[in-house]
Coordinates of N, CA and C in Angstrom, one line a residue:
X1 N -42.4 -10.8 62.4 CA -41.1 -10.5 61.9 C -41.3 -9.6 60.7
X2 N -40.4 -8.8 60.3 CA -40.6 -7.4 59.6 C -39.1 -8.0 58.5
X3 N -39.6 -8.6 57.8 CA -38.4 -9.2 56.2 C -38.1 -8.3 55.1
X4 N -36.7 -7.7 55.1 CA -36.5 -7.3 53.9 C -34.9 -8.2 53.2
X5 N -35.8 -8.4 51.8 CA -34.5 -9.2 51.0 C -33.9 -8.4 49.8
X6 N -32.5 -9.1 49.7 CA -31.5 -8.5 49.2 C -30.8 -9.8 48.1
X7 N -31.8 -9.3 46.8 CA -31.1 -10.5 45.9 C -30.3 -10.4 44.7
X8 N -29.6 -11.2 44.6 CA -28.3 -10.1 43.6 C -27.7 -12.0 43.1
X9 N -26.6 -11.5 42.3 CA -26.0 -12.5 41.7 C -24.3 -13.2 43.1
X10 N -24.3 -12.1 43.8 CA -23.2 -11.8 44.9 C -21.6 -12.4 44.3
X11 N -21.4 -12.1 42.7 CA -20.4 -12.5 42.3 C -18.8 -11.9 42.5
X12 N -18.8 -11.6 43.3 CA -18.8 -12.1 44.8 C -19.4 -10.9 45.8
X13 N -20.3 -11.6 46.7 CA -20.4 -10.3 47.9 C -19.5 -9.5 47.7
X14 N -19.9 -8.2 48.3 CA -19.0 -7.1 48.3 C -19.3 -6.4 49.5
X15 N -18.5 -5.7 50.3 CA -19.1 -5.1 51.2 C -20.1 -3.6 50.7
X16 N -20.1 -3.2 49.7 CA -21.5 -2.5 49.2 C -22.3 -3.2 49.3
X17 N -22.5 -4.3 49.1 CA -24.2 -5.3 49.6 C -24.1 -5.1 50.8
X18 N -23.6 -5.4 52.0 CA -23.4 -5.4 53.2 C -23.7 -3.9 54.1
X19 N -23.4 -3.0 53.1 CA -23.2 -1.7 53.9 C -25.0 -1.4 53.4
X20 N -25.1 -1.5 52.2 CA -26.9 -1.4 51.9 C -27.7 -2.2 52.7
X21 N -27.8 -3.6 53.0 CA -28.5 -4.4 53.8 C -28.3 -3.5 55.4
X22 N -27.2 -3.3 55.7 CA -27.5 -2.6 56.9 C -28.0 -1.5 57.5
X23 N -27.6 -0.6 56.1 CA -28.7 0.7 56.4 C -29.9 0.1 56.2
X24 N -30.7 -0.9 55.5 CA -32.1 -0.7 55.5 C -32.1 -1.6 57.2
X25 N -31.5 -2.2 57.0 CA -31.9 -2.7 58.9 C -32.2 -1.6 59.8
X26 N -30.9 -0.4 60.0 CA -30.7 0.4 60.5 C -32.0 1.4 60.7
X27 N -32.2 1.7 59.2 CA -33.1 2.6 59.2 C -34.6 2.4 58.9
X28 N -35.0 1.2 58.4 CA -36.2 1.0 58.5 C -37.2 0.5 59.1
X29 N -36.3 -0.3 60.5 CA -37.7 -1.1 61.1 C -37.4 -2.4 60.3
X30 N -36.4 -3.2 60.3 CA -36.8 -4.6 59.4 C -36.2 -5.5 60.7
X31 N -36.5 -6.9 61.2 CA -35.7 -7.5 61.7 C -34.8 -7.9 60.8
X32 N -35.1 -8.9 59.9 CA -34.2 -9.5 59.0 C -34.0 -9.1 57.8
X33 N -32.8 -9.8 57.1 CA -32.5 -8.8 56.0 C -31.8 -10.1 55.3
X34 N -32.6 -10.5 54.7 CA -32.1 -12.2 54.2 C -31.6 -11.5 52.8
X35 N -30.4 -12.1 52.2 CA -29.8 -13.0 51.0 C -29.9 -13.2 50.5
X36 N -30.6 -13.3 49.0 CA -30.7 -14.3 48.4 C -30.2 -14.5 46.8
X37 N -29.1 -15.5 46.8 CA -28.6 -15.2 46.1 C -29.3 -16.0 44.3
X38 N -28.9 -15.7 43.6 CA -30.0 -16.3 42.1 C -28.4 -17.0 41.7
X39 N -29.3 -18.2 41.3 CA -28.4 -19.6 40.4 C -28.8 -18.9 39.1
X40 N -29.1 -18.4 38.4 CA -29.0 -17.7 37.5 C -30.5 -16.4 36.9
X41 N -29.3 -15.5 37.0 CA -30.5 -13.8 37.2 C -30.8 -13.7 35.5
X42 N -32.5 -13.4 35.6 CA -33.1 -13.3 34.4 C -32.3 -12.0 33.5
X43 N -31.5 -11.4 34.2 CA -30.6 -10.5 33.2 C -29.5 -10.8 32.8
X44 N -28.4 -12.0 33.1 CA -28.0 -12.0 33.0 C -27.6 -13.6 32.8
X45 N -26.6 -14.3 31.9 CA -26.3 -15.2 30.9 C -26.2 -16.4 31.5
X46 N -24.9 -16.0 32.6 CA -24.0 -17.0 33.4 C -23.6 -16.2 34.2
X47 N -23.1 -16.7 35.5 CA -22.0 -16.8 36.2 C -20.5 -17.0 36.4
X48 N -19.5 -15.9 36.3 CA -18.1 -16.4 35.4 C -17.2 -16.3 37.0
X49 N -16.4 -17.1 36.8 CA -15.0 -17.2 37.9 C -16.1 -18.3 38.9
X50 N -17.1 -18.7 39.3 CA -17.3 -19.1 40.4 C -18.7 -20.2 40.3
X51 N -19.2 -20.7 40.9 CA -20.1 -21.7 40.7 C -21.0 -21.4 41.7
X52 N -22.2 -21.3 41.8 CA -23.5 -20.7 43.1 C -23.3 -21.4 44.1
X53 N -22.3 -22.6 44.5 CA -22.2 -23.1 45.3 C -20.9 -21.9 46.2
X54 N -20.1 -22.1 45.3 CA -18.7 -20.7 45.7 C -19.5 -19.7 46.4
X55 N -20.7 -19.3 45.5 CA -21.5 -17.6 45.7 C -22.3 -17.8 47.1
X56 N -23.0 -18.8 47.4 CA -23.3 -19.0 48.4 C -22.7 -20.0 49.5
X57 N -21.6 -19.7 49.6 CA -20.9 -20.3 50.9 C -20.2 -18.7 51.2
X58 N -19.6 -17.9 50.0 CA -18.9 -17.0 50.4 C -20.0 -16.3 51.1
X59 N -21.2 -16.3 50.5 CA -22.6 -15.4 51.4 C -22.4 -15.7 53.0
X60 N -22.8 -16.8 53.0 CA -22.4 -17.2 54.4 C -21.7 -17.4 55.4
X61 N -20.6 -17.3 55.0 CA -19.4 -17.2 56.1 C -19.6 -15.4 56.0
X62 N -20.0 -14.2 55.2 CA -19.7 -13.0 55.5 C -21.0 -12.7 56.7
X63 N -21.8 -13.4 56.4 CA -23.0 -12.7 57.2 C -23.0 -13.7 58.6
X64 N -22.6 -14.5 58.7 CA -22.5 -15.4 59.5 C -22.2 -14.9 61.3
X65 N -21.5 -13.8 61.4 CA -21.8 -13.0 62.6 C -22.9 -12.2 63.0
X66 N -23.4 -12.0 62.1 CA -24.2 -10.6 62.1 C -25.7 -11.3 62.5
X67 N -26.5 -11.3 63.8 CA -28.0 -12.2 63.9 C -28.9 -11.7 63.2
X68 N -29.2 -10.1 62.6 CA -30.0 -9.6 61.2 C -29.9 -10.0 59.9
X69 N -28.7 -10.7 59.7 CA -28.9 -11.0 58.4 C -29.0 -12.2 58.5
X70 N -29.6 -12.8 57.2 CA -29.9 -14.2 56.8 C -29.5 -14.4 55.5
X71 N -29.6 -15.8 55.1 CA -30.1 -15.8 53.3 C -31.1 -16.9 53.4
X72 N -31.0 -17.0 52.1 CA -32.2 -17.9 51.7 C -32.0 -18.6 50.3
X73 N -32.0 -20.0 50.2 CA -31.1 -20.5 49.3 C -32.1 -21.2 47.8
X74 N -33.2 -21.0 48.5 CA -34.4 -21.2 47.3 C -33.9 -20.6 45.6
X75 N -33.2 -19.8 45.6 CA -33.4 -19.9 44.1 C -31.9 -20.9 43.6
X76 N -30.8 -21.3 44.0 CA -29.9 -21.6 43.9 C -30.8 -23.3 43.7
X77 N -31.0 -23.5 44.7 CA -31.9 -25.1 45.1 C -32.5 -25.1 43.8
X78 N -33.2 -24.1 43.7 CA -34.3 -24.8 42.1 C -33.5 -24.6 40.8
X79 N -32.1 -23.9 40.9 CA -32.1 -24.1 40.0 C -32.3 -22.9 38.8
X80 N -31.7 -22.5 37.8 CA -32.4 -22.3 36.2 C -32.4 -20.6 36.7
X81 N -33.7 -20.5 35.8 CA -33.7 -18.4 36.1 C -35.0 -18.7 36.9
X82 N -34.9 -17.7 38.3 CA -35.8 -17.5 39.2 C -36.3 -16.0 38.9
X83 N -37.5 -15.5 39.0 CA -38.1 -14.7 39.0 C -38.7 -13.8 40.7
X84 N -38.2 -13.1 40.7 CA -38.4 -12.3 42.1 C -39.8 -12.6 42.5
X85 N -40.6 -12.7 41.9 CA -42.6 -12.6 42.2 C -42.6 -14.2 43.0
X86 N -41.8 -14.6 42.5 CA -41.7 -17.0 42.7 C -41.6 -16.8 43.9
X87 N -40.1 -15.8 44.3 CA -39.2 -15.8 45.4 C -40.2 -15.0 46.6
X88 N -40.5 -14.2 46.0 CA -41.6 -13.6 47.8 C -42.8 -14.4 47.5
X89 N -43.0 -14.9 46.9 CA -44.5 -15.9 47.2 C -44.0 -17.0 48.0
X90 N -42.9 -17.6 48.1 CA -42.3 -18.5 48.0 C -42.3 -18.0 50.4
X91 N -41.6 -16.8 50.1 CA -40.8 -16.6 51.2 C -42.0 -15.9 52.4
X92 N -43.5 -15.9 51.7 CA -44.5 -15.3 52.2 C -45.4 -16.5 52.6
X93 N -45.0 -17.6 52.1 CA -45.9 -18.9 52.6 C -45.0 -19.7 53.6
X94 N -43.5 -19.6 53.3 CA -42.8 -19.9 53.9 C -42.7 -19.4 55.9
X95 N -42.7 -17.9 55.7 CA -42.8 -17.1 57.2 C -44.7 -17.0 57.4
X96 N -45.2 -17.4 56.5 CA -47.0 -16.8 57.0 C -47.1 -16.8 58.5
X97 N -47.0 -17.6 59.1 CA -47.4 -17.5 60.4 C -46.3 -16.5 61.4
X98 N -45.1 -16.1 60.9 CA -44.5 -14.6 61.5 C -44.2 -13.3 61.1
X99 N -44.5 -13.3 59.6 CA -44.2 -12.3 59.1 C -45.2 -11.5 58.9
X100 N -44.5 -10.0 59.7 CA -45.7 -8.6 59.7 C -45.6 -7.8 58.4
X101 N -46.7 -7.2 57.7 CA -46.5 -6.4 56.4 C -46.1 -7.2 55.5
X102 N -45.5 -6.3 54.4 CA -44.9 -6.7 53.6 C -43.5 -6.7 53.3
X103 N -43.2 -7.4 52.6 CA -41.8 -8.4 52.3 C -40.5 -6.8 51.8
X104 N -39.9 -6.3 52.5 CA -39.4 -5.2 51.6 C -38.4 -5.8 50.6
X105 N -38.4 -5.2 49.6 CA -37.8 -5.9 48.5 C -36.6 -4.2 47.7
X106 N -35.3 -4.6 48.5 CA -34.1 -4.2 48.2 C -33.1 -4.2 46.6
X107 N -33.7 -2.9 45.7 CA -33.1 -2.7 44.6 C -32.5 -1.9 44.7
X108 N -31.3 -1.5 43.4 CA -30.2 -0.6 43.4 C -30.8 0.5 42.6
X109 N -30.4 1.7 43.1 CA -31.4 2.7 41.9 C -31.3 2.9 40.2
X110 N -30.0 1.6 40.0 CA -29.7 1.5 38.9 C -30.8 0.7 38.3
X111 N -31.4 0.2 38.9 CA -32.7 -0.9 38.8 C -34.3 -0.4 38.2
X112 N -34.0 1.1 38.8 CA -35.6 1.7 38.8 C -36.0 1.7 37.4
X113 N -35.2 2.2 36.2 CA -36.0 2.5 35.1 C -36.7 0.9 34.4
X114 N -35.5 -0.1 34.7 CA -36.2 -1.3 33.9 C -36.8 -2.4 34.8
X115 N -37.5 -1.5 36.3 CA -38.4 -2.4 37.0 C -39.8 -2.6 36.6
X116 N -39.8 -2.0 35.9 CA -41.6 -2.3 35.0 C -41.8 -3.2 34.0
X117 N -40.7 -3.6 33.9 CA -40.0 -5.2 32.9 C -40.1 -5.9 33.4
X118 N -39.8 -6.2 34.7 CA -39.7 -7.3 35.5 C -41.0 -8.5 35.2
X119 N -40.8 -9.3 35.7 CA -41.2 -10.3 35.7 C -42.7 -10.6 36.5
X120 N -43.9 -10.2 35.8 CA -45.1 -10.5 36.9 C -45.0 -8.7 37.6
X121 N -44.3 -7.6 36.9 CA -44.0 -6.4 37.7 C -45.6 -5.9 38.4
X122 N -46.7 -5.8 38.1 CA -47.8 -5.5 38.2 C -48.3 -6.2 40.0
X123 N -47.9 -7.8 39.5 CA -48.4 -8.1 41.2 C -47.2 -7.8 42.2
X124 N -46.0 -7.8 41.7 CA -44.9 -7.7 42.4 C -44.4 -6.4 43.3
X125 N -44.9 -5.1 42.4 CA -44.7 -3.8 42.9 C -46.1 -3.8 43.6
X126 N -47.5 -4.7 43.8 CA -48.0 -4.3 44.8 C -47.8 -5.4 46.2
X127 N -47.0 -6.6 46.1 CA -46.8 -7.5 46.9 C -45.5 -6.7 48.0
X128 N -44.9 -6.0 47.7 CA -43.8 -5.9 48.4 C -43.8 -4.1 48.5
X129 N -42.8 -3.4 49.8 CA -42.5 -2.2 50.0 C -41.1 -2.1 49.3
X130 N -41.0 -1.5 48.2 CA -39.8 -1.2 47.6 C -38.6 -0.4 48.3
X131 N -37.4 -1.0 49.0 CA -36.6 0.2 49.3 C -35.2 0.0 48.1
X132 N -34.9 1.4 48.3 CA -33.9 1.7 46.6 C -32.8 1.8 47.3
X133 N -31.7 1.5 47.1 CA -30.4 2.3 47.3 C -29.7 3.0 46.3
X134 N -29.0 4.1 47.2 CA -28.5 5.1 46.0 C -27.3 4.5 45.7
X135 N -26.9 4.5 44.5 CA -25.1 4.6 43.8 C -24.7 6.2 43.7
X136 N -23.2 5.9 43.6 CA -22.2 6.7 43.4 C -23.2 8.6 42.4
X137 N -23.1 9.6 42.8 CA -23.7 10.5 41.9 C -24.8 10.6 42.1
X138 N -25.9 9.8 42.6 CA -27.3 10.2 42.4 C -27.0 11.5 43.5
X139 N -27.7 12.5 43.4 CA -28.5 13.4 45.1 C -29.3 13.4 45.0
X140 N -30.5 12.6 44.5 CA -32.0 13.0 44.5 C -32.4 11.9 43.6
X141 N -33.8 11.8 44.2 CA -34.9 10.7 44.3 C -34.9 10.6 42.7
X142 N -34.7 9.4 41.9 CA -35.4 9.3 40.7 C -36.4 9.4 40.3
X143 N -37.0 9.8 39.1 CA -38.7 9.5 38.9 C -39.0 7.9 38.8
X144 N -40.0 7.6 39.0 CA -40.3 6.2 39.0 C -41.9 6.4 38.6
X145 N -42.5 5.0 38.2 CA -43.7 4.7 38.2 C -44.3 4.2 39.2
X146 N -43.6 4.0 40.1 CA -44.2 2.8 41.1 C -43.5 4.2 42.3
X147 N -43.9 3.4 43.5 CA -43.8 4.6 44.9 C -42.4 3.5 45.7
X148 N -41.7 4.1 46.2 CA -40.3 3.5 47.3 C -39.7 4.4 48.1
X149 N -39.4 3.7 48.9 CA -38.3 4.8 49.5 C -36.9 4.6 49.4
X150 N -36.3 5.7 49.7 CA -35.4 6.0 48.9 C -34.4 5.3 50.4
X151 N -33.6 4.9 50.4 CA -32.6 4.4 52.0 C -31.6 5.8 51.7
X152 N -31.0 5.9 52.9 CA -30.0 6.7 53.0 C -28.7 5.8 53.7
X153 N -28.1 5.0 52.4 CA -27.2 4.4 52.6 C -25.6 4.9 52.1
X154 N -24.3 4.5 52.8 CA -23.3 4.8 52.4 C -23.4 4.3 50.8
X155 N -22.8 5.4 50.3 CA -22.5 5.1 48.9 C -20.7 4.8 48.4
X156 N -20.8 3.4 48.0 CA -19.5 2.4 47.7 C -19.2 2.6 46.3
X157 N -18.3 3.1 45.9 CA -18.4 2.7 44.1 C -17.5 1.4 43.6
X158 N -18.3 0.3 44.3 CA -17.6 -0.7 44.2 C -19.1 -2.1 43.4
X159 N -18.7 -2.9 42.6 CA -19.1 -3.4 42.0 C -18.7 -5.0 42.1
X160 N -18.8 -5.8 41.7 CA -18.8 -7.5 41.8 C -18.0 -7.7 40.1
X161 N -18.1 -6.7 39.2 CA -17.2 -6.9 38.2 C -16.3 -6.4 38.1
X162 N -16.1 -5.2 38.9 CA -14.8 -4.3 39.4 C -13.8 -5.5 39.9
X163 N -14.5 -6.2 40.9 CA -13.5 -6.9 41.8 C -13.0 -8.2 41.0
X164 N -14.0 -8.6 40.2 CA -13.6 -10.0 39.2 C -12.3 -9.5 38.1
X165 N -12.4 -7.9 37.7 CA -11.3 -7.7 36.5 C -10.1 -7.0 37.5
X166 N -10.3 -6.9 38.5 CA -9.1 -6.5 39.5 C -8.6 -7.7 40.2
X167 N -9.1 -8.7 40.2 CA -8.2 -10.2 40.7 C -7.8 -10.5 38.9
X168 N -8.2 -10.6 38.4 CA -7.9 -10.9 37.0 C -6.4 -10.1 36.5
X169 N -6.8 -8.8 37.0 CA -5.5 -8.1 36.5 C -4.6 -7.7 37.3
X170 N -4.4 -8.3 38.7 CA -3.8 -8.7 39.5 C -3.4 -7.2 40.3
X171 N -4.8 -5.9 40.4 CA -5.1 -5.1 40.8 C -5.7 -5.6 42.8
X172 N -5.3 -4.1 43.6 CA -6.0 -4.2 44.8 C -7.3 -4.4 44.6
X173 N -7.7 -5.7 45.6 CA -9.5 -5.7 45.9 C -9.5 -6.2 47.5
X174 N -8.7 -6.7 47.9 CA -8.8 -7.1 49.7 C -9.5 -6.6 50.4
X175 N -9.8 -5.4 50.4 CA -11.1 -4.5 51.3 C -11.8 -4.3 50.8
X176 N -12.0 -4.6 49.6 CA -13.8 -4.2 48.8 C -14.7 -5.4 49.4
X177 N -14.3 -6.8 49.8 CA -15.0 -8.1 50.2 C -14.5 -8.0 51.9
X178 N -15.6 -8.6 52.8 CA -15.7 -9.1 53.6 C -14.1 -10.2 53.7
X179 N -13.5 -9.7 55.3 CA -12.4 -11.2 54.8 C -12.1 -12.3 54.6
X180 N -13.7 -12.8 55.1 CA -13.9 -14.6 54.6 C -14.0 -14.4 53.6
X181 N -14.5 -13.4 52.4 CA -14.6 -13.9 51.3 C -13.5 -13.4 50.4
X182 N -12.2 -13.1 50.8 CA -11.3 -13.0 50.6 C -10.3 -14.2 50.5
X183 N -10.3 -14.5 52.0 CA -10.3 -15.8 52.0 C -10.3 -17.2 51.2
X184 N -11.6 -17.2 51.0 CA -12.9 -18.1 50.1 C -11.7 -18.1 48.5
X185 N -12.3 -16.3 48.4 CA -11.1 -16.2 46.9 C -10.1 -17.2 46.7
X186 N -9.0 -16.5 47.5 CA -7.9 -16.7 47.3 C -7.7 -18.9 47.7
X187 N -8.0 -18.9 48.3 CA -8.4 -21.0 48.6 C -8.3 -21.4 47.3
X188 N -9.5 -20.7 47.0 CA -10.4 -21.3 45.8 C -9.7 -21.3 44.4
X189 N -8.7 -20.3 44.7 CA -8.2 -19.6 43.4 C -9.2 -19.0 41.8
X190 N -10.4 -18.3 42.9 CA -11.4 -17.7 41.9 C -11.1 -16.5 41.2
X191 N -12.0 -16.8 40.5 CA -11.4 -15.8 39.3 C -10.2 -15.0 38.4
X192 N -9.2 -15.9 38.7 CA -8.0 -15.8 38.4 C -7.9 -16.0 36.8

């Protein structure tokens, strides 16, 4: 099996996660394209409007049709700040006996300049095949230190804090999310 993962804070999914995970399906040769969402990302403080329990249930009911995609709930489970190098050592002992190559590991090209920060970045950019997706404005490949390819994915200019200050300010977001996780929202009365 041919794994690429997609890990983010998914405060809340958005269908730009959705439309990127599917181009790298589409276009690279991956079977699966697992989820995974972080109980709390080394960049960032907290989690606001919602609880990782919220973030991964709404994961799951959007992908929940789809037999390519997956998640993977290891960093939520442990807990605290997870580090991406934990997470594919973790996910490379876990599949050993099915998984071909290496683990593709799915960042936003907003990501490139401070991936040499990352955490363990030296074994990490040689453990995994880097695929980038573009945002809004790029036309052309970033410089980088490290080698990736670049996906040729629809470009959304849609964000996970766009959608949190547009329920907040009582702005359209119904089609930016998947509609279970519209749904989910509105139940829940998140981020209100």
């Amino acid at each position: 099996m041919r794994l690429a993962i997609l890990g983010g804070s998914f405060n809340p999914l958005h269908i730009g996660h959705l439309a990127l995970a599917d181009a790298v399906y589409a276009t690279e040769n991956y079977d699966k394209i697992a989820f995974i969402p972080a109980f709390l990302s080394p960049f960032k403080k907290e989690h606001s409007g919602c609880t990782a329990k919220d973030r991964l249930q709404m994961l799951k009911t959007a992908i929940q049709d789809v037999p390519y995609f997956s998640y993977e709930d290891c960093e939520i489970k442990k807990e605290g700040i997870s580090y991406t190098i934990d997470t594919i050592l973790y996910l490379k002992e876990k599949y050993k006996s099915s998984l071909e190559g290496k683990i593709g590991l799915i960042i936003g090209e907003d990501m490139i300049k401070d991936f040499p920060l990352w955490h363990r970045y030296k074994e990490l950019k040689e453990s995994v095949d880097i695929l980038v997706g573009f945002r809004p404005l790029s036309e052309k490949k970033t410089a980088a230190e490290f080698s990736y390819t670049q996906i040729e994915n629809a470009v959304l200019p849609i964000s996970s804090s766009y959608i949190r200050e547009a329920i907040k300010k009582k702005k359209s977001w119904r089609y930016l999310v998947p509609a279970t996780v519209y749904e989910y929202i509105i139940a829940k009365n998140l981020y209100d």
